[in-house]
Amino acid sequence: MRYALVPVLLLFVALTTVGVGVFTLLERNRAAQWHQFAVERQAQLDEATRGVAETLEDVAEDLRFAGELMSQPGTLAEHRREMRALLEAVGQYKVLIAYDASGKEWLRMLDRRMGKQVARGPVLAQMAEAGRRALLRPPGDVTLSPPMEDGGLDSLRVMATALPEDAQGRPEGAVAVLVDTTSFFTPLRIVTSDPDARLLLLGAYGQPTSASDATLADWFRRLETEGASVPGFAALAARMREGERGALPLRAEEAERLGLGRSEAIAVFTHIRVRGGSHWAAATLVSTATLRSHQQALIWRLMAAALLVALFLVTFAVYVVLAQRRAAALRESRQHADQLAHLHDKTQKILDHIPSGVLALTVDGRISAVNQVLRERMPPDAIGAPLETAFPQAPAPVVSRIRALVAAAASESRAHSILGETLVLFGDEGRFNLHAVPLEARHPEVQTLLVVEDLSNVRALETQLLRAEKLATVGVLAAGIAHEIGTPLGVVRGRAEYVLGKLGKEHPQGPGIAVIIEQIDRVSRTLRQLLDFSRLQPTAVRPVPLISLLHDVQELLRMEVERRGVRFEVTVPETLPPLAADPDQLQQVLVNLALNACHACGEGGQVTLSAAVPEAEPWGLVALTLRDDGCGIPREHLNQVFDPFFTTKKRGQGTGLGLTMVAHVVRNHGGRLELESEEGRGTCVTVLWPIAKPSGEERYVG
């Protein structure tokens, strides 16, 4: 009993140590959490200020546009109509006034919806002052007015810019607009809609606007006399005036004075640039009370969990003491259990090494066991579930047919089979044999076995054999056709060139004869590809460093990639072994595949060429992977892309022999091709190429 308590005590000490470590980590992680909190708030503020900046930039652009209109020749009535259209198109514009080069007003437009409410003496005086200051700055710069002193007009601002310069380099005048900025700062109000957040918005003259929180605006005005009581807020105001961006922590006492509750706060701030050099500044002050409450709740939960674990340890200790008394009785039972487990393990290993899938069903049709082949393809929670759970991607008619097969085998006490039929069991269509084998009804957990034989690989081998026979036949026919047609085509081309030389390119029939020569050249190129395809000569291979060859491929494709606006990346590890290849043919394979990938991508697409040695590849092959995010290949065409003369390009843009030659070269070098594609998502082609022998001697493959 003394030795039985030692593990319990050690576990208790370890758990206590872990608990202390967790609490220490929580305390150290507090600063990181606050930093993350500030980063998130900064991102929200930046997003909101971007919207405000874009709105202010739109006003500046409207002013520039208005200035250009005013500088164009025209009558006063024409200018008035143009300015009226601009004023009515933008609801925030209330008054628009144009001034000449001396600052004298010569055109005034009022918003009909506001009437004379804003056309009072202080407003017009500020607009005139802004216009005079705009004449002293380059055209395009925006001059901002201070906030309106008149009550109820705090949200109104005057923005002015100079008209284009005349021949002497002086502005021909200025245009000013009175803007209602209430809606400009809606994104900032949304950011501070949280009850724990407050907004401070400083205008271009460094004073709080009406969008600011009233308490913060009041403290801002009292900084000169009471700034010592809120040093963090005073530092924030100074950095906002300087147009800086960042975050500042505020102590709990200072946050309480600012109306944020008695908890630490974080202030994040940024600037809003206005064309011409001036800026606005925005800050959000957020209480961390919610963050602190979450931390405290987490600590309390951890303490409760520790208490529960302690109670569990006490209970476990009592259990260990009682278990020692039962150990002797359990040893004999354990021996029997080990024997049964050994037999079960042997049976399971035998089933797991069967290449076909085996599934055991109970009396009520539930899954009780599966072997390794099916376990890898079934959902992890299939054990104990109904039969249809084993095939979640199979259509309902297929599942019903399997159920009927199992039911027939159980009722007739003999095996029933479905042989060589095309079914959708695991998502993709394949050919399967299904056998339902009834067992003796002694054990209700295993009444029927369902055996699933996947014949898809056999079908794939048959398809490859048929394709090889087809390619061999095409090669023989290609050689004969190429030799029989090549000579007459050469004669026809020579005659056509002779006639074109006699008539001249300027003759009315000249373009037609040129088309004949061009089409004969196209046929000749196809014939040369057919002859290359039919010459099944051995290939002399030697060790080829892949890195330099891939960079050569990248350089060859540079002009095509730039023309199509596609990003082409090459990723090759430095430790990659050399390949056994004819370098010209390997380059031809990679160039053909890369060109197809570029053609499949639209402008802005991505093509990646990479190389690696697969960990599970025992045959000394290197995987060359070319992946694109283009249009993909339709599923019905996946088995045809390597067939001769098959192409998805438009008529006259491809012969359909490029990928056929690629497959021929790869097979001739002892490699193999793997193709994965999804329509609309892109294509991935993997070329598995042999590694060069360490001796470096040349060898021949055929």
Coordinates of N, CA, C and O in Angstrom, one line a residue, residues 276-399:
G276 N -3.1 68.7 -49.5 CA -2.6 70.0 -49.3 C -1.7 70.1 -48.0 O -1.1 71.1 -47.7
G277 N -1.7 69.0 -47.2 CA -0.8 69.0 -46.1 C -1.4 69.0 -44.7 O -0.9 68.6 -43.7
S278 N -2.7 69.5 -44.6 CA -3.3 69.5 -43.3 C -3.9 68.1 -43.0 O -3.9 67.3 -43.8
H279 N -4.2 68.0 -41.7 CA -4.7 66.7 -41.3 C -5.7 66.8 -40.2 O -5.7 67.8 -39.5
W280 N -6.6 65.8 -40.1 CA -7.5 65.6 -38.9 C -6.9 64.5 -38.1 O -6.0 63.7 -38.6
A281 N -7.3 64.3 -36.9 CA -6.8 63.3 -36.0 C -8.0 62.6 -35.3 O -8.9 63.3 -34.9
A282 N -8.0 61.3 -35.2 CA -9.1 60.6 -34.6 C -8.5 59.6 -33.6 O -7.4 59.0 -33.8
A283 N -9.1 59.4 -32.4 CA -8.7 58.5 -31.4 C -9.9 57.8 -30.8 O -11.0 58.5 -30.6
T284 N -9.8 56.6 -30.5 CA -10.8 55.8 -29.7 C -10.2 55.4 -28.4 O -9.1 54.8 -28.4
L285 N -10.9 55.7 -27.3 CA -10.5 55.3 -26.0 C -11.4 54.2 -25.5 O -12.7 54.4 -25.4
V286 N -10.9 53.1 -25.2 CA -11.7 51.9 -24.9 C -11.3 51.3 -23.6 O -10.1 51.1 -23.3
S287 N -12.3 51.1 -22.8 CA -12.1 50.5 -21.4 C -11.8 49.0 -21.6 O -12.3 48.3 -22.4
T288 N -10.9 48.5 -20.7 CA -10.5 47.1 -20.7 C -11.3 46.3 -19.7 O -10.8 45.3 -19.3
A289 N -12.4 46.9 -19.2 CA -13.2 46.2 -18.2 C -13.6 44.8 -18.6 O -13.5 43.9 -17.9
T290 N -14.1 44.8 -19.9 CA -14.6 43.5 -20.4 C -13.4 42.5 -20.5 O -13.6 41.3 -20.1
L291 N -12.3 42.9 -20.9 CA -11.1 42.0 -21.0 C -10.7 41.5 -19.7 O -10.4 40.4 -19.5
R292 N -10.7 42.5 -18.7 CA -10.3 42.1 -17.3 C -11.3 41.1 -16.7 O -10.9 40.1 -16.1
S293 N -12.6 41.3 -17.0 CA -13.6 40.4 -16.4 C -13.4 39.0 -17.0 O -13.6 38.0 -16.4
H294 N -13.1 38.9 -18.3 CA -12.8 37.6 -19.0 C -11.6 36.9 -18.3 O -11.6 35.7 -18.1
Q295 N -10.6 37.7 -18.0 CA -9.4 37.1 -17.4 C -9.7 36.6 -16.0 O -9.3 35.5 -15.6
Q296 N -10.5 37.4 -15.3 CA -10.8 36.9 -13.9 C -11.7 35.7 -14.0 O -11.6 34.7 -13.2
A297 N -12.7 35.7 -14.9 CA -13.5 34.5 -15.1 C -12.7 33.2 -15.4 O -12.9 32.1 -14.9
L298 N -11.7 33.4 -16.3 CA -10.8 32.3 -16.6 C -10.1 31.8 -15.4 O -9.9 30.6 -15.2
I299 N -9.6 32.7 -14.6 CA -8.8 32.3 -13.4 C -9.7 31.5 -12.5 O -9.4 30.5 -11.9
W300 N -11.0 32.0 -12.3 CA -11.9 31.3 -11.4 C -12.2 29.9 -11.9 O -12.3 28.9 -11.2
R301 N -12.4 29.8 -13.3 CA -12.6 28.5 -13.8 C -11.5 27.5 -13.6 O -11.6 26.3 -13.3
L302 N -10.2 28.1 -13.8 CA -9.1 27.2 -13.5 C -9.0 26.8 -12.1 O -8.6 25.6 -11.8
M303 N -9.3 27.7 -11.1 CA -9.3 27.3 -9.7 C -10.4 26.2 -9.5 O -10.1 25.2 -8.7
A304 N -11.5 26.3 -10.1 CA -12.6 25.3 -9.9 C -12.1 24.0 -10.5 O -12.3 22.9 -9.9
A305 N -11.5 24.1 -11.7 CA -11.0 22.8 -12.3 C -9.9 22.2 -11.4 O -9.9 20.9 -11.2
A306 N -9.0 23.0 -10.8 CA -8.0 22.4 -9.9 C -8.6 21.7 -8.7 O -8.2 20.7 -8.2
L307 N -9.7 22.4 -8.1 CA -10.4 21.7 -7.0 C -11.0 20.4 -7.4 O -10.9 19.4 -6.6
L308 N -11.6 20.4 -8.6 CA -12.2 19.1 -9.0 C -11.1 18.0 -9.2 O -11.3 16.9 -8.9
V309 N -10.0 18.5 -9.8 CA -8.9 17.5 -10.0 C -8.4 17.0 -8.6 O -8.1 15.8 -8.5
A310 N -8.3 17.9 -7.6 CA -7.9 17.4 -6.3 C -8.8 16.4 -5.7 O -8.4 15.4 -5.2
L311 N -10.1 16.7 -5.9 CA -11.1 15.7 -5.4 C -11.0 14.4 -6.2 O -11.1 13.3 -5.6
F312 N -10.7 14.5 -7.5 CA -10.5 13.3 -8.3 C -9.3 12.5 -7.8 O -9.3 11.3 -7.7
L313 N -8.2 13.2 -7.4 CA -7.0 12.5 -6.9 C -7.3 11.8 -5.6 O -6.8 10.6 -5.4
V314 N -8.1 12.4 -4.7 CA -8.4 11.7 -3.5 C -9.2 10.5 -3.8 O -8.9 9.4 -3.2
T315 N -10.2 10.6 -4.6 CA -11.0 9.4 -5.0 C -10.2 8.4 -5.7 O -10.3 7.2 -5.4
F316 N -9.2 8.8 -6.5 CA -8.4 7.9 -7.2 C -7.5 7.1 -6.2 O -7.2 5.9 -6.4
A317 N -7.0 7.9 -5.2 CA -6.1 7.2 -4.2 C -6.9 6.1 -3.5 O -6.4 5.0 -3.2
V318 N -8.1 6.4 -3.1 CA -9.0 5.4 -2.4 C -9.2 4.2 -3.4 O -9.1 3.0 -2.9
Y319 N -9.4 4.5 -4.6 CA -9.6 3.4 -5.6 C -8.4 2.6 -5.7 O -8.4 1.3 -5.8
V320 N -7.2 3.2 -5.7 CA -5.9 2.4 -5.9 C -5.8 1.5 -4.7 O -5.4 0.3 -4.9
V321 N -6.1 2.0 -3.5 CA -6.0 1.1 -2.3 C -6.9 -0.1 -2.4 O -6.5 -1.3 -2.2
L322 N -8.1 0.1 -2.9 CA -9.1 -1.0 -3.0 C -8.7 -1.9 -4.2 O -8.9 -3.1 -4.1
A323 N -8.1 -1.3 -5.2 CA -7.7 -2.1 -6.4 C -6.6 -3.1 -6.0 O -6.5 -4.1 -6.7
Q324 N -5.7 -2.7 -5.1 CA -4.6 -3.6 -4.7 C -5.2 -4.9 -4.2 O -4.6 -6.0 -4.4
R325 N -6.3 -4.8 -3.5 CA -6.9 -6.0 -2.9 C -7.5 -6.9 -4.0 O -7.7 -8.1 -3.8
R326 N -7.9 -6.3 -5.1 CA -8.5 -7.1 -6.1 C -7.5 -7.5 -7.2 O -7.8 -8.2 -8.2
A327 N -6.2 -7.1 -7.1 CA -5.3 -7.4 -8.1 C -5.0 -8.8 -8.4 O -4.9 -9.3 -9.5
A328 N -5.0 -9.6 -7.2 CA -4.7 -11.0 -7.4 C -5.8 -11.7 -8.2 O -5.5 -12.6 -9.0
A329 N -7.1 -11.3 -7.9 CA -8.2 -11.9 -8.6 C -8.2 -11.6 -10.0 O -8.7 -12.3 -10.9
L330 N -7.7 -10.3 -10.4 CA -7.8 -9.9 -11.7 C -6.7 -10.4 -12.6 O -6.8 -10.4 -13.8
R331 N -5.6 -10.9 -12.0 CA -4.4 -11.4 -12.8 C -4.9 -12.6 -13.7 O -4.5 -12.6 -14.8
E332 N -5.6 -13.5 -13.0 CA -6.0 -14.6 -13.8 C -7.0 -14.2 -14.9 O -6.9 -14.7 -16.1
S333 N -7.9 -13.3 -14.7 CA -8.8 -12.8 -15.7 C -8.0 -12.1 -16.8 O -8.3 -12.2 -18.0
R334 N -6.9 -11.4 -16.4 CA -6.1 -10.7 -17.4 C -5.4 -11.7 -18.3 O -5.3 -11.4 -19.5
Q335 N -5.0 -12.8 -17.8 CA -4.3 -13.8 -18.7 C -5.3 -14.3 -19.7 O -5.0 -14.4 -20.9
H336 N -6.5 -14.6 -19.3 CA -7.5 -15.0 -20.3 C -7.8 -13.9 -21.3 O -8.0 -14.2 -22.5
A337 N -7.9 -12.7 -20.8 CA -8.2 -11.5 -21.7 C -7.0 -11.4 -22.7 O -7.2 -11.0 -23.8
D338 N -5.8 -11.6 -22.2 CA -4.6 -11.5 -23.1 C -4.7 -12.5 -24.3 O -4.4 -12.2 -25.4
Q339 N -5.1 -13.7 -23.9 CA -5.2 -14.8 -24.9 C -6.3 -14.4 -25.9 O -6.1 -14.5 -27.1
L340 N -7.4 -13.9 -25.4 CA -8.5 -13.5 -26.3 C -8.1 -12.3 -27.2 O -8.3 -12.3 -28.4
A341 N -7.3 -11.4 -26.6 CA -6.9 -10.2 -27.3 C -5.9 -10.6 -28.4 O -5.9 -10.1 -29.5
H342 N -5.0 -11.7 -28.1 CA -4.1 -12.2 -29.0 C -4.8 -12.8 -30.2 O -4.4 -12.5 -31.4
L343 N -5.8 -13.6 -29.9 CA -6.6 -14.2 -31.0 C -7.3 -13.1 -31.9 O -7.3 -13.2 -33.1
H344 N -7.8 -12.1 -31.2 CA -8.5 -11.0 -31.9 C -7.6 -10.2 -32.7 O -7.9 -9.9 -33.9
D345 N -6.3 -10.0 -32.2 CA -5.3 -9.2 -32.9 C -4.9 -10.0 -34.2 O -4.7 -9.4 -35.3
K346 N -4.7 -11.3 -34.1 CA -4.4 -12.1 -35.2 C -5.4 -12.1 -36.3 O -5.2 -11.9 -37.5
T347 N -6.7 -12.2 -35.8 CA -7.8 -12.1 -36.8 C -7.9 -10.8 -37.5 O -8.1 -10.7 -38.7
Q348 N -7.7 -9.7 -36.7 CA -7.7 -8.4 -37.2 C -6.6 -8.1 -38.2 O -6.8 -7.5 -39.3
K349 N -5.4 -8.6 -37.9 CA -4.3 -8.5 -38.9 C -4.5 -9.2 -40.2 O -4.2 -8.7 -41.3
I350 N -5.1 -10.4 -40.1 CA -5.4 -11.2 -41.3 C -6.4 -10.4 -42.1 O -6.2 -10.2 -43.3
L351 N -7.5 -9.8 -41.5 CA -8.5 -9.1 -42.2 C -7.9 -7.8 -42.8 O -8.2 -7.4 -43.9
D352 N -7.0 -7.1 -42.0 CA -6.4 -5.9 -42.5 C -5.5 -6.1 -43.7 O -5.3 -5.1 -44.5
H353 N -4.9 -7.2 -43.8 CA -4.0 -7.5 -45.0 C -4.7 -8.0 -46.2 O -4.1 -8.3 -47.2
I354 N -6.0 -8.3 -46.1 CA -6.8 -8.7 -47.2 C -6.9 -7.4 -48.1 O -7.3 -6.4 -47.7
P355 N -6.6 -7.5 -49.4 CA -6.7 -6.3 -50.3 C -8.1 -5.8 -50.5 O -8.3 -4.7 -50.9
S356 N -9.1 -6.7 -50.2 CA -10.5 -6.2 -50.4 C -11.0 -5.7 -49.0 O -10.6 -6.1 -47.9
G357 N -12.0 -4.8 -49.1 CA -12.7 -4.3 -47.9 C -13.7 -5.3 -47.3 O -14.4 -6.0 -48.0
V358 N -13.6 -5.5 -46.0 CA -14.5 -6.4 -45.3 C -15.2 -5.6 -44.2 O -14.6 -4.9 -43.4
L359 N -16.5 -5.8 -44.1 CA -17.4 -5.0 -43.2 C -18.3 -6.0 -42.5 O -19.0 -6.8 -43.2
A360 N -18.3 -6.0 -41.1 CA -19.2 -6.9 -40.4 C -20.4 -6.2 -39.9 O -20.4 -5.1 -39.5
L361 N -21.6 -6.9 -40.0 CA -22.9 -6.3 -39.7 C -23.5 -7.1 -38.6 O -23.4 -8.3 -38.5
T362 N -24.2 -6.4 -37.7 CA -25.0 -7.1 -36.6 C -26.3 -7.6 -37.1 O -26.7 -7.4 -38.3
V363 N -27.1 -8.1 -36.2 CA -28.4 -8.7 -36.5 C -29.3 -7.6 -37.0 O -30.1 -7.7 -37.9
D364 N -29.2 -6.4 -36.3 CA -30.1 -5.3 -36.7 C -29.5 -4.4 -37.8 O -30.0 -3.3 -38.0
G365 N -28.5 -4.8 -38.5 CA -27.9 -4.1 -39.6 C -27.0 -3.0 -39.3 O -26.7 -2.1 -40.2
R366 N -26.4 -3.0 -38.1 CA -25.4 -2.0 -37.8 C -24.0 -2.5 -38.0 O -23.7 -3.7 -37.9
I367 N -23.0 -1.6 -38.2 CA -21.6 -1.9 -38.5 C -21.0 -2.3 -37.1 O -20.9 -1.4 -36.2
S368 N -20.4 -3.5 -37.0 CA -19.7 -3.8 -35.8 C -18.2 -3.9 -36.0 O -17.4 -3.7 -35.0
A369 N -17.7 -4.0 -37.2 CA -16.2 -4.1 -37.4 C -15.9 -3.9 -38.9 O -16.7 -4.2 -39.7
V370 N -14.7 -3.3 -39.2 CA -14.2 -3.1 -40.5 C -12.8 -3.4 -40.6 O -12.1 -3.3 -39.5
N371 N -12.2 -3.8 -41.7 CA -10.8 -4.0 -41.8 C -10.1 -2.7 -42.3 O -10.8 -1.7 -42.6
Q372 N -8.8 -2.7 -42.4 CA -8.0 -1.5 -42.7 C -8.4 -0.9 -44.0 O -8.4 0.4 -44.2
V373 N -8.7 -1.7 -45.0 CA -8.9 -1.1 -46.4 C -10.2 -0.2 -46.3 O -10.2 0.9 -46.9
L374 N -11.2 -0.7 -45.7 CA -12.4 0.1 -45.6 C -12.3 1.2 -44.5 O -12.9 2.3 -44.7
R375 N -11.5 1.0 -43.5 CA -11.4 1.9 -42.4 C -10.8 3.3 -42.9 O -11.2 4.3 -42.4
E376 N -9.9 3.2 -43.9 CA -9.3 4.4 -44.4 C -10.3 5.2 -45.3 O -10.1 6.4 -45.5
R377 N -11.4 4.6 -45.8 CA -12.3 5.3 -46.7 C -13.6 5.6 -46.1 O -14.5 6.2 -46.7
M378 N -13.8 5.1 -44.8 CA -15.1 5.3 -44.2 C -15.0 6.5 -43.1 O -13.9 6.8 -42.7
P379 N -16.1 7.1 -42.8 CA -16.1 8.1 -41.7 C -15.6 7.5 -40.4 O -15.8 6.3 -40.1
P380 N -14.9 8.2 -39.5 CA -14.4 7.7 -38.3 C -15.5 7.2 -37.3 O -15.2 6.4 -36.4
D381 N -16.7 7.7 -37.4 CA -17.8 7.3 -36.5 C -18.7 6.3 -37.1 O -19.9 6.2 -36.6
A382 N -18.2 5.5 -38.0 CA -19.1 4.5 -38.7 C -19.4 3.3 -37.8 O -20.4 2.7 -38.0
I383 N -18.5 3.0 -36.9 CA -18.7 1.8 -36.1 C -19.9 2.0 -35.2 O -20.0 3.0 -34.5
G384 N -20.8 1.1 -35.2 CA -22.0 1.2 -34.4 C -23.2 1.9 -35.1 O -24.3 2.0 -34.6
A385 N -22.9 2.4 -36.3 CA -23.9 3.2 -37.0 C -24.5 2.2 -38.1 O -24.0 1.2 -38.4
P386 N -25.7 2.7 -38.7 CA -26.3 1.9 -39.7 C -25.4 1.7 -41.0 O -24.4 2.4 -41.1
L387 N -25.8 0.8 -41.8 CA -25.0 0.5 -43.0 C -24.7 1.7 -43.9 O -23.6 1.9 -44.4
E388 N -25.7 2.5 -44.1 CA -25.5 3.7 -45.0 C -24.5 4.6 -44.6 O -24.0 5.4 -45.4
T389 N -24.1 4.6 -43.3 CA -23.1 5.5 -42.8 C -21.7 5.2 -43.4 O -20.9 6.1 -43.5
A390 N -21.5 3.9 -43.8 CA -20.2 3.5 -44.3 C -20.0 4.1 -45.7 O -18.9 4.3 -46.2
F391 N -21.1 4.5 -46.4 CA -21.0 5.1 -47.7 C -21.8 6.4 -47.8 O -22.8 6.5 -48.5
P392 N -21.3 7.4 -47.1 CA -22.1 8.7 -47.0 C -22.1 9.4 -48.4 O -23.0 10.3 -48.6
Q393 N -21.2 9.1 -49.3 CA -21.2 9.8 -50.6 C -21.9 9.0 -51.7 O -22.0 9.4 -52.8
A394 N -22.5 7.8 -51.3 CA -23.1 7.0 -52.3 C -24.6 7.5 -52.5 O -25.3 7.9 -51.5
P395 N -25.1 7.5 -53.7 CA -26.5 7.8 -53.9 C -27.5 6.9 -53.2 O -27.1 5.7 -52.9
A396 N -28.7 7.3 -53.0 CA -29.6 6.5 -52.3 C -30.0 5.2 -53.0 O -30.1 4.2 -52.3
P397 N -30.1 5.2 -54.3 CA -30.4 3.9 -55.0 C -29.3 2.9 -54.8 O -29.5 1.7 -54.6
V398 N -28.0 3.3 -54.7 CA -26.9 2.4 -54.5 C -27.0 1.8 -53.1 O -26.8 0.6 -52.9
V399 N -27.2 2.7 -52.1 CA -27.3 2.2 -50.7 C -28.5 1.2 -50.6 O -28.4 0.2 -49.9

